[in-house]
Coordinates of C-alpha atoms in Angstrom, one line a residue:
Chain A
M1 CA 0.0 0.0 0.0
T2 CA 1.3 3.4 -1.0
Q3 CA 1.2 6.4 1.1
L4 CA 2.5 9.5 -0.7
A5 CA 3.6 12.4 1.6
L6 CA 6.0 15.3 1.9
V7 CA 8.9 15.3 4.4
I8 CA 10.0 18.8 5.2
D9 CA 13.5 19.4 6.5
L10 CA 13.3 22.2 9.1
N11 CA 17.1 22.4 9.1
V12 CA 17.2 23.8 5.7
C13 CA 14.1 25.7 5.2
V14 CA 14.8 29.5 4.9
G15 CA 11.2 30.7 5.0
C16 CA 11.3 32.1 1.5
H17 CA 7.7 31.2 0.7
A18 CA 8.7 29.9 -2.6
C19 CA 6.7 26.8 -1.9
V20 CA 3.5 28.9 -1.1
T21 CA 3.6 31.0 -4.3
S22 CA 4.4 28.1 -6.6
C23 CA 1.7 26.0 -5.0
K24 CA -0.7 28.9 -5.5
Q25 CA 0.3 29.2 -9.1
W26 CA 0.0 25.6 -10.0
N27 CA -3.1 24.9 -8.2
T28 CA -5.0 28.0 -9.1
S29 CA -4.5 27.3 -12.8
S30 CA -4.9 23.6 -12.8
E31 CA -8.1 21.8 -13.6
K32 CA -8.1 19.7 -10.6
S33 CA -8.6 22.5 -8.0
G34 CA -9.8 25.3 -9.9
P35 CA -9.4 28.9 -8.9
L36 CA -8.1 29.8 -5.5
F37 CA -9.5 32.9 -4.6
D38 CA -7.8 36.1 -3.6
D39 CA -9.5 39.3 -2.1
R40 CA -7.8 42.6 -2.1
P41 CA -4.5 41.1 -3.0
Y42 CA -2.9 44.7 -2.9
G43 CA -5.5 46.1 -0.3
Q44 CA -5.4 46.6 3.3
D45 CA -6.4 43.1 4.5
P46 CA -5.4 40.8 1.7
T47 CA -7.0 37.4 2.1
G48 CA -7.4 34.2 0.0
T49 CA -7.2 30.5 0.0
F50 CA -3.9 28.6 0.1
F51 CA -2.9 25.0 0.3
N52 CA 0.3 25.8 2.1
R53 CA 1.5 28.3 4.6
V54 CA 5.0 29.2 6.0
Q55 CA 5.0 30.2 9.5
T56 CA 7.7 31.5 11.6
Y57 CA 8.5 30.8 15.3
E58 CA 11.1 32.2 17.6
I59 CA 12.5 29.5 20.0
G60 CA 14.2 30.6 23.1
C61 CA 14.9 33.9 25.0
F62 CA 17.0 36.7 23.7
P63 CA 19.9 36.5 23.0
N64 CA 19.9 32.7 22.8
T65 CA 17.1 32.5 20.1
E66 CA 16.7 30.6 17.0
T67 CA 14.2 31.2 14.2
L68 CA 12.2 28.1 13.0
H69 CA 10.5 28.4 9.5
F70 CA 7.7 26.2 9.5
P71 CA 5.8 25.2 6.2
K72 CA 2.5 23.6 6.9
S73 CA 0.0 22.0 4.4
C74 CA -2.4 19.2 4.6
L75 CA -0.6 16.1 6.4
H76 CA -2.6 13.4 4.6
C77 CA -3.1 11.7 7.7
E78 CA -3.3 7.9 7.6
D79 CA -6.2 8.1 10.0
A80 CA -7.5 11.2 8.6
P81 CA -10.4 12.8 11.0
C82 CA -11.5 15.0 8.3
V83 CA -12.9 12.0 6.1
P84 CA -15.5 10.1 8.3
V85 CA -17.2 13.3 9.2
C86 CA -18.0 14.4 5.7
P87 CA -21.7 14.0 5.3
T88 CA -21.6 13.9 1.4
G89 CA -18.5 11.6 0.9
A90 CA -16.8 14.7 -0.8
S91 CA -13.9 14.2 1.4
H92 CA -12.1 11.0 0.9
K93 CA -8.9 9.2 1.2
R94 CA -7.5 7.4 -2.0
A95 CA -6.8 3.9 -1.3
E96 CA -4.2 3.6 -4.0
D97 CA -1.9 6.3 -2.8
G98 CA -3.3 7.7 0.4
I99 CA -4.0 11.2 -0.9
V100 CA -6.8 13.1 0.9
L101 CA -8.9 14.8 -1.6
V102 CA -12.1 16.8 -1.8
D103 CA -14.6 16.3 -4.5
Y104 CA -15.8 19.8 -5.3
D105 CA -18.8 18.6 -7.0
K106 CA -20.1 16.8 -3.9
C107 CA -19.0 19.3 -1.2
I108 CA -21.9 21.4 0.4
G109 CA -19.5 23.7 2.2
C110 CA -20.7 22.7 5.8
K111 CA -17.2 23.2 7.0
Y112 CA -17.4 20.2 9.3
C113 CA -14.3 18.7 7.9
S114 CA -12.3 21.7 8.7
W115 CA -13.5 21.6 12.3
A116 CA -12.4 17.9 12.4
C117 CA -8.9 18.7 11.4
P118 CA -6.7 19.7 14.4
Y119 CA -4.1 21.1 11.9
G120 CA -6.1 23.9 10.2
A121 CA -5.0 22.3 7.1
R122 CA -8.2 23.0 5.2
E123 CA -9.4 26.3 3.9
F124 CA -12.8 27.3 2.6
D125 CA -13.0 28.9 -0.7
E126 CA -15.2 32.0 -0.4
Y127 CA -15.9 32.2 -4.3
Q128 CA -16.6 28.5 -5.0
K129 CA -18.1 28.1 -1.4
V130 CA -16.4 24.6 -1.1
M131 CA -13.6 23.2 1.1
K132 CA -10.2 23.3 -0.4
K133 CA -6.9 21.6 0.6
C134 CA -3.6 20.4 -0.7
T135 CA -3.9 17.7 -3.3
L136 CA -0.2 16.7 -3.3
C137 CA -0.5 18.1 -6.9
V138 CA -2.2 15.0 -7.8
D139 CA -2.8 16.3 -11.5
R140 CA 0.9 16.8 -11.7
I141 CA 2.7 13.5 -10.1
Y142 CA 0.8 11.4 -12.4
D143 CA 1.2 13.5 -15.5
E144 CA 2.9 11.2 -18.1
K145 CA 3.4 14.2 -20.4
L146 CA 5.8 15.7 -17.9
P147 CA 9.3 14.4 -17.7
E148 CA 9.9 12.0 -14.8
S149 CA 11.9 14.5 -13.0
E150 CA 8.9 17.0 -12.9
R151 CA 6.3 14.6 -11.8
K152 CA 6.5 16.0 -8.2
P153 CA 4.4 18.6 -6.3
A154 CA 5.0 22.2 -7.3
C155 CA 6.1 23.2 -3.9
V156 CA 8.9 20.5 -4.0
L157 CA 10.2 21.6 -7.3
A158 CA 10.1 25.2 -6.3
C159 CA 12.1 24.9 -3.0
P160 CA 15.6 26.4 -3.6
T161 CA 17.1 24.8 -0.6
S162 CA 15.7 21.2 -1.3
A163 CA 14.0 21.4 2.1
R164 CA 11.0 19.4 0.8
L165 CA 11.4 15.6 -0.1
F166 CA 8.3 13.8 -1.7
G167 CA 7.7 10.0 -1.9
D168 CA 6.2 6.8 -0.5
V169 CA 6.5 6.7 3.4
H170 CA 5.4 3.1 3.4
D171 CA 8.3 2.0 1.1
P172 CA 11.2 1.4 3.7
E173 CA 13.7 2.0 0.9
S174 CA 12.3 5.3 -0.4
Q175 CA 14.2 8.6 0.0
V176 CA 11.6 10.0 2.5
S177 CA 11.7 6.9 4.6
V178 CA 15.4 7.0 4.8
A179 CA 15.3 10.6 5.8
I180 CA 12.6 9.9 8.4
R181 CA 14.6 7.0 9.8
E182 CA 18.1 8.6 9.8
Q183 CA 17.3 12.3 10.7
G184 CA 14.6 11.5 13.3
G185 CA 11.6 12.7 11.2
Y186 CA 8.5 13.4 13.5
Q187 CA 4.7 13.9 13.0
L188 CA 2.7 16.9 14.3
M189 CA 0.4 16.6 17.3
P190 CA 1.1 12.8 17.7
E191 CA -1.5 12.9 20.8
W192 CA -4.4 12.8 18.4
G193 CA -3.7 9.6 16.8
T194 CA -4.2 10.9 13.4
K195 CA -0.9 9.5 12.1
P196 CA 0.0 12.3 9.6
A197 CA 1.8 10.9 6.6
N198 CA 4.0 14.3 6.3
H199 CA 6.9 14.1 8.5
Y200 CA 9.2 17.0 9.6
L201 CA 12.9 16.6 10.1
P202 CA 14.2 18.5 13.1
R203 CA 16.7 21.3 13.2
R204 CA 20.2 20.0 13.9
K205 CA 22.5 22.0 15.9
T206 CA 26.2 22.0 14.8
R207 CA 28.5 22.9 17.6
M208 CA 32.5 23.1 17.7
H209 CA 34.2 22.2 20.7
I210 CA 37.9 23.3 20.9
H211 CA 39.7 21.8 23.8
E212 CA 42.9 23.3 25.3
D213 CA 45.1 20.4 24.2
E214 CA 44.0 20.8 20.6
L215 CA 45.5 24.4 20.6
K216 CA 48.7 23.5 22.4
R217 CA 49.8 20.2 20.9
T218 CA 52.9 19.8 22.9
D219 CA 53.3 16.4 21.6
N220 CA 53.7 17.6 18.1
P221 CA 57.3 18.7 17.4
L222 CA 56.4 20.3 14.0
K223 CA 54.2 22.8 15.6
K224 CA 55.6 25.9 16.9
E225 CA 52.7 26.9 19.0
D226 CA 54.7 29.7 20.7
I227 CA 55.1 31.6 17.6
R228 CA 51.4 32.8 17.7
H229 CA 50.8 36.1 19.4
G230 CA 47.9 37.7 21.0
T231 CA 45.5 34.8 21.1
S232 CA 42.1 36.1 22.1
D233 CA 40.1 34.5 24.8
D234 CA 37.4 33.6 22.3
V235 CA 39.3 31.0 20.2
T236 CA 38.0 30.7 16.7
L237 CA 39.1 28.6 13.8
D238 CA 40.6 31.6 12.1
D239 CA 42.8 32.5 15.2
W240 CA 44.2 29.0 15.1
L241 CA 45.0 29.0 11.2
M242 CA 46.8 32.4 11.3
Chain B
M1 CA -14.8 28.9 17.2
H2 CA -16.7 31.3 15.4
P3 CA -20.5 31.0 16.3
A4 CA -22.5 30.8 13.1
F5 CA -26.0 32.3 13.4
S6 CA -27.4 29.6 11.0
V7 CA -26.4 26.9 13.5
I8 CA -27.4 29.0 16.6
F9 CA -30.9 29.2 15.1
L10 CA -31.0 25.8 13.7
T11 CA -30.2 24.0 17.1
T12 CA -32.3 26.2 19.2
L13 CA -35.3 26.1 16.9
I14 CA -35.5 22.5 16.3
G15 CA -34.9 22.0 20.1
V16 CA -38.1 23.7 20.9
G17 CA -39.8 21.7 18.1
Q18 CA -38.6 18.5 19.5
G19 CA -39.3 19.3 23.1
L20 CA -42.9 20.5 22.2
F21 CA -43.5 17.3 20.3
L22 CA -42.3 15.3 23.4
A23 CA -44.6 17.5 25.6
L24 CA -47.6 16.8 23.3
F25 CA -47.1 13.2 23.0
S26 CA -46.7 12.7 26.8
A27 CA -49.9 14.6 27.2
Q28 CA -51.6 12.3 24.8
A29 CA -50.1 9.2 26.5
Y30 CA -51.1 10.5 29.9
G31 CA -54.6 11.3 28.8
M32 CA -55.1 7.9 27.3
A33 CA -53.9 6.3 30.7
K34 CA -56.6 8.6 32.4
L35 CA -53.8 10.4 34.4
L36 CA -54.8 13.8 32.8
P37 CA -57.7 14.9 31.1
A38 CA -58.0 13.9 27.5
Q39 CA -57.8 16.5 24.9
S40 CA -59.5 17.0 21.5
G41 CA -57.7 16.0 18.3
S42 CA -57.4 19.7 17.4
F43 CA -55.3 20.5 20.4
F44 CA -52.5 18.0 19.4
A45 CA -53.0 18.8 15.7
N46 CA -52.4 22.5 16.2
G47 CA -49.7 21.9 18.7
S48 CA -47.8 19.6 16.4
F49 CA -48.2 22.0 13.6
L50 CA -46.6 24.6 16.0
A51 CA -43.8 22.2 16.7
L52 CA -43.4 21.5 12.8
L53 CA -43.2 25.4 12.3
F54 CA -40.2 25.4 14.6
L55 CA -38.6 22.4 12.9
L56 CA -39.1 24.0 9.5
G57 CA -37.6 27.3 10.9
G58 CA -34.6 25.2 11.9
L59 CA -34.2 23.7 8.5
F60 CA -34.5 27.2 7.0
A61 CA -31.8 28.4 9.2
A62 CA -29.5 25.4 8.5
V63 CA -29.7 25.9 4.8
F64 CA -27.7 29.1 5.4
H65 CA -24.9 26.9 6.8
L66 CA -24.3 25.3 3.5
G67 CA -21.7 27.0 1.4
K68 CA -24.4 28.2 -1.0
P69 CA -28.3 27.8 -0.2
S70 CA -28.8 26.4 -3.7
Y71 CA -26.6 23.4 -2.5
M72 CA -30.0 22.4 -0.5
F73 CA -31.4 21.4 -3.8
T74 CA -28.5 20.3 -5.9
R75 CA -26.2 18.5 -3.5
A76 CA -27.8 18.3 0.1
W77 CA -29.3 14.8 -0.8
R78 CA -25.8 13.5 -0.9
G79 CA -25.6 14.5 2.8
M80 CA -27.4 11.3 3.7
T81 CA -25.0 9.0 1.9
Q82 CA -22.5 8.8 4.8
W83 CA -24.6 7.9 7.7
R84 CA -22.3 4.9 8.6
T85 CA -19.5 7.5 9.8
S86 CA -20.8 10.9 9.9
W87 CA -23.1 12.4 12.7
L88 CA -24.0 15.2 10.4
S89 CA -25.2 12.8 7.8
R90 CA -27.2 11.1 10.6
E91 CA -28.7 14.2 11.6
L92 CA -29.7 15.0 7.9
I93 CA -31.7 11.8 8.1
A94 CA -33.1 12.1 11.6
M95 CA -34.3 15.7 10.9
P96 CA -36.7 15.0 7.8
A97 CA -37.8 11.8 9.7
M98 CA -38.8 13.9 12.8
M99 CA -40.5 16.5 10.7
G100 CA -42.4 13.9 8.6
L101 CA -43.5 12.1 11.9
T102 CA -44.6 15.4 13.3
F103 CA -46.6 16.1 10.3
L104 CA -48.2 12.7 10.3
Y105 CA -49.1 13.0 14.0
A106 CA -50.7 16.4 13.4
V107 CA -52.6 14.9 10.3
F108 CA -53.9 11.9 12.2
H109 CA -55.1 14.1 15.0
W110 CA -56.7 16.6 12.7
F111 CA -58.6 14.2 10.6
G112 CA -59.3 11.9 13.6
W113 CA -58.0 9.0 11.6
D114 CA -57.8 6.0 14.1
V115 CA -57.9 2.3 14.3
D116 CA -58.5 0.0 17.2
L117 CA -55.0 -1.5 16.8
F118 CA -54.7 -3.2 20.3
G119 CA -58.5 -3.8 21.1
W120 CA -58.3 -1.3 23.9
H121 CA -61.6 0.3 22.6
V122 CA -59.9 3.8 23.2
T123 CA -59.3 6.5 20.5
G124 CA -55.9 7.7 19.7
Q125 CA -54.2 4.3 19.2
L126 CA -52.9 5.0 15.7
S127 CA -51.6 8.6 16.6
L128 CA -50.2 7.0 19.8
V129 CA -48.1 4.6 17.5
V130 CA -47.1 7.4 15.3
G131 CA -46.2 9.5 18.5
I132 CA -44.0 6.7 19.9
V133 CA -42.0 6.5 16.8
G134 CA -41.9 10.3 16.7
V135 CA -40.6 10.4 20.2
L136 CA -37.9 7.9 19.0
A137 CA -37.1 10.2 16.0
A138 CA -36.9 13.3 18.3
I139 CA -34.6 11.5 20.7
A140 CA -32.4 10.3 17.8
L141 CA -32.3 13.8 16.4
F142 CA -31.2 15.2 19.8
V143 CA -28.5 12.7 19.9
C144 CA -27.2 13.4 16.4
T145 CA -27.3 17.0 17.0
G146 CA -25.3 16.8 20.2
M147 CA -22.8 14.0 18.7
I148 CA -22.0 16.3 15.7
Y149 CA -20.1 18.5 18.3
A150 CA -19.1 15.8 20.9
A151 CA -17.7 13.6 18.3
V152 CA -15.0 16.2 17.4
K153 CA -12.3 15.1 19.9
F154 CA -10.0 18.1 19.2
L155 CA -12.6 20.4 20.5
Q156 CA -12.3 19.4 24.2
E157 CA -15.0 21.7 25.4
W158 CA -17.4 19.7 23.1
A159 CA -16.0 16.3 23.4
S160 CA -18.1 15.1 26.3
P161 CA -21.4 13.2 26.9
L162 CA -22.6 16.4 28.7
T163 CA -22.8 18.0 25.2
V164 CA -25.6 15.6 24.2
V165 CA -27.3 15.6 27.5
N166 CA -27.4 19.3 27.3
Y167 CA -28.8 19.5 23.9
F168 CA -31.5 17.1 25.1
L169 CA -32.3 18.7 28.3
L170 CA -32.2 22.4 27.1
G171 CA -34.2 21.6 24.0
S172 CA -36.9 19.7 26.0
A173 CA -36.9 22.4 28.6
S174 CA -37.8 24.9 26.1
G175 CA -40.2 22.7 24.2
F176 CA -42.1 22.1 27.6
T177 CA -42.1 25.8 28.3
C178 CA -43.5 26.3 24.9
A179 CA -46.2 23.7 25.5
T180 CA -47.1 25.4 28.8
V181 CA -47.7 28.6 26.9
Y182 CA -49.7 26.8 24.0
A183 CA -51.8 24.9 26.5
S184 CA -52.6 28.0 28.7
Y185 CA -53.6 30.1 25.7
Q186 CA -55.7 27.1 24.3
G187 CA -57.6 27.5 27.4
V188 CA -57.4 23.8 28.3
E189 CA -57.8 22.4 32.0
Q190 CA -55.4 23.9 34.6
E191 CA -54.2 20.3 35.3
L192 CA -52.6 20.0 31.9
V193 CA -50.9 23.5 32.0
H194 CA -49.6 22.5 35.3
F195 CA -48.3 19.1 34.1
F196 CA -46.5 21.0 31.1
G197 CA -45.3 23.8 33.5
G198 CA -44.0 21.4 36.1
W199 CA -42.0 19.5 33.7
A200 CA -40.7 22.6 32.1
I201 CA -39.4 23.8 35.5
A202 CA -38.0 20.4 36.3
L203 CA -36.3 20.1 33.0
T204 CA -35.0 23.6 33.3
V205 CA -33.5 22.9 36.7
L206 CA -31.9 19.5 35.5
G207 CA -30.5 21.5 32.4
F208 CA -29.1 24.0 34.9
A209 CA -27.3 21.2 36.7
T210 CA -25.9 19.6 33.7
R211 CA -25.0 22.8 31.9
G212 CA -23.3 23.9 35.2
F213 CA -21.4 20.6 35.1
S214 CA -20.1 21.4 31.5
L215 CA -19.2 24.8 32.5
L216 CA -17.2 23.6 35.5
R217 CA -15.6 20.8 33.4
N218 CA -14.5 23.3 30.5
A219 CA -13.1 25.6 33.1
R220 CA -10.5 22.9 34.1
I221 CA -9.7 21.5 30.9
K222 CA -6.1 20.5 30.4
R223 CA -5.3 21.0 26.8
K224 CA -3.9 17.9 24.9
S225 CA -2.1 20.0 22.3
T226 CA 0.5 22.7 22.9
L227 CA 2.5 24.8 20.8
Q228 CA 5.4 22.3 21.4
T229 CA 3.5 19.4 20.0
A230 CA 2.0 21.4 17.2
I231 CA 5.5 22.1 15.7
G232 CA 7.4 19.4 17.3
V233 CA 10.0 21.5 19.2
R234 CA 10.8 20.7 22.7
H235 CA 11.4 24.1 24.5
T236 CA 9.5 26.0 26.9
H237 CA 9.8 29.4 25.3
I238 CA 8.3 29.4 21.8
Q239 CA 6.7 32.5 20.2
Q240 CA 5.1 32.8 16.6
K241 CA 6.5 35.5 14.7
A242 CA 4.6 35.2 11.6
M243 CA 1.7 33.1 10.5
G244 CA 2.4 33.2 6.9
M245 CA 0.0 35.8 5.8
M246 CA -0.4 39.6 6.0
G247 CA -4.2 39.9 6.5
G248 CA -6.6 37.2 7.8
S249 CA -7.6 34.0 6.4
Y250 CA -10.2 31.3 6.7
N251 CA -8.2 29.9 9.7
T252 CA -8.3 33.2 11.6
R253 CA -11.9 34.0 10.8
E254 CA -13.5 30.5 11.4
Y255 CA -11.8 29.6 14.7
S256 CA -12.0 32.8 16.7
H257 CA -15.1 34.8 18.0
G258 CA -13.1 37.9 18.1
K259 CA -14.4 39.1 21.3
T260 CA -12.8 39.8 24.5
G261 CA -12.7 37.4 27.5
A262 CA -14.7 39.7 29.6
F263 CA -17.4 39.7 26.8
L264 CA -17.4 36.0 26.8
K265 CA -17.7 35.9 30.6
S266 CA -20.6 38.3 30.6
V267 CA -22.5 36.2 28.0
K268 CA -22.1 33.1 30.3
W269 CA -23.8 34.9 33.2
L270 CA -26.4 36.4 30.9
F271 CA -27.4 33.0 29.5
L272 CA -27.4 31.4 32.9
V273 CA -29.9 34.1 34.2
L274 CA -32.0 34.1 30.9
V275 CA -32.2 30.4 30.3
F276 CA -32.5 29.0 33.9
V277 CA -33.2 31.6 36.6
V278 CA -35.8 34.0 35.0
P279 CA -37.9 31.4 33.3
V280 CA -38.1 29.2 36.4
I281 CA -39.3 32.2 38.3
L282 CA -41.7 33.3 35.6
L283 CA -43.1 29.8 35.1
A284 CA -43.7 29.5 38.8
L285 CA -45.5 32.8 39.1
G286 CA -47.6 32.3 35.9
L287 CA -48.7 28.9 36.9
S288 CA -49.7 29.9 40.5
A289 CA -51.2 33.2 39.3
D290 CA -52.8 31.5 36.2
H291 CA -51.4 34.3 34.2
N292 CA -50.8 33.5 30.4
A293 CA -48.6 36.6 29.7
L294 CA -46.1 35.6 32.3
L295 CA -45.8 32.1 30.8
L296 CA -45.3 33.6 27.3
L297 CA -42.5 35.9 28.9
A298 CA -41.1 33.0 30.4
F299 CA -40.8 31.1 27.0
M300 CA -39.4 34.1 25.1
T301 CA -36.9 34.9 27.9
Q302 CA -35.6 31.1 27.7
Y303 CA -35.5 31.2 24.0
V304 CA -33.4 34.5 23.9
G305 CA -31.2 33.2 26.5
L306 CA -30.8 29.9 24.5
L307 CA -29.5 31.9 21.6
F308 CA -26.9 33.3 24.0
E309 CA -26.2 29.8 25.4
R310 CA -25.6 28.4 22.0
W311 CA -23.4 31.5 21.1
F312 CA -21.3 30.8 24.0
F313 CA -21.2 27.2 23.5
F314 CA -19.5 27.8 20.1
A315 CA -17.2 30.7 21.1
Q316 CA -15.9 28.9 24.2
A317 CA -14.5 26.0 22.1
N318 CA -11.0 26.4 21.5
H319 CA -9.6 24.6 18.5
P320 CA -6.0 23.4 18.4
Q321 CA -5.5 24.8 15.0
N322 CA -5.3 28.2 16.8
L323 CA -1.8 27.4 17.9
Y324 CA -0.7 27.8 14.5
Y325 CA -2.5 31.2 14.2
Q326 CA -1.4 33.4 17.0
T327 CA 0.4 36.4 15.4
I328 CA -0.4 38.1 12.2

């Protein structure tokens, strides 16, 4: 059984919103999702329907802070809570690839599915009056007219830092499964048991530890450590190389 | 959550309709058991037409909760297809069933159609059978309406059996109050007015207890989701700096009532007074003084209070998705 999903590497996401704009561009002009409305795009309170948003969080207290850019779209939960609540069957999870989709011709716009999604991944289209959400670019990933390398969601192709991976999380040898396994991929709000298919790879810290005996290698006869002058207290790699 | 007026009016109006039907049926059943004076067919017929009006009013309000009202005719029939999993779908089945049975009940009484089904040699056996099925439909509709909210486990304020109990008790209380007004204006025996009024007071007091329990429960909710679990970062100090948009979005509008905490609190006290305290006093006064206008005032106060109660019910629920939308 296939479960397609995105794996987002928070370590390399720079918050450029390229995934947001490319998603909007692709999906607003595709046949599958139809127009995604925008109101007052250049006005006071611009608003519209998006499948994907990038949010920014600050972790820690000044000055010890780090910035986390956090893209969020539909997580295509394996146990999707939005599907059973739909009264018309418009919201469904495809058996063949695990993509959660909305059939816009069946949707009555009751918004119940969006209430049932703890992630806020569904957005109501104020013009078409139906519920919309990420389709994993289902019209793109199976399009045989596109070259193999382009059969990926628009956001994945647009990401300049390759923070987004796309593949089958049920295949243990796939790129996404390897990434989840090796880099500690995790799911959002695991407490609800929705088993999101999309995973996030955590930010990694890179620290350099310089010990005293590395600076003064007395056992190395080729090093003339004493030549160096004015070593600052904050020893950096540059100091050492000079 | 953002309280939608369509749902506020839907749930309060059908609550009155269902409660009124339950009241009428109990009057008929008691009357046939000679515990209360028996009433004419037109009393039950007019009463159940009144109940039907409330149900239709609720249905009319509900249409505005669909994306487009035209979906009522083009797509809403699909809403019954997912009854296996969706409480909303089950409600969409229970509601027309309830309305149809109320209509049948009214028609049977109006025309006095009857059959000696059980060989009791008493009139009203056919309408009694329709009434029993109607009572089951009314209870099923209460359960469906309540479960729509109680089944969303992420909305911890709603995810409790108390939600279903409150929908049942508050709907029945307002329906019995309505029946009291109806009976008193119909000029039937005082015994029946007192029967309805007594039950209206009892149900209101009972509803006060269970709604009070749900308020206490909601005041001490421990949130299952935190910003830490929402973004998967283990740190005690996380602050959202941008939510990915410059204005608002569906997510900021649908899940926020946009009012201050003080406003919410005052609505809570307002509905507690209007739904429970004032109607009980007015009902007691109106029953003892045999005063129709006081009873009518009791019903109107209680209904207005229920509008506030439902508004508060929605506004109080805090959706975990709000964790992602905290700073513009």
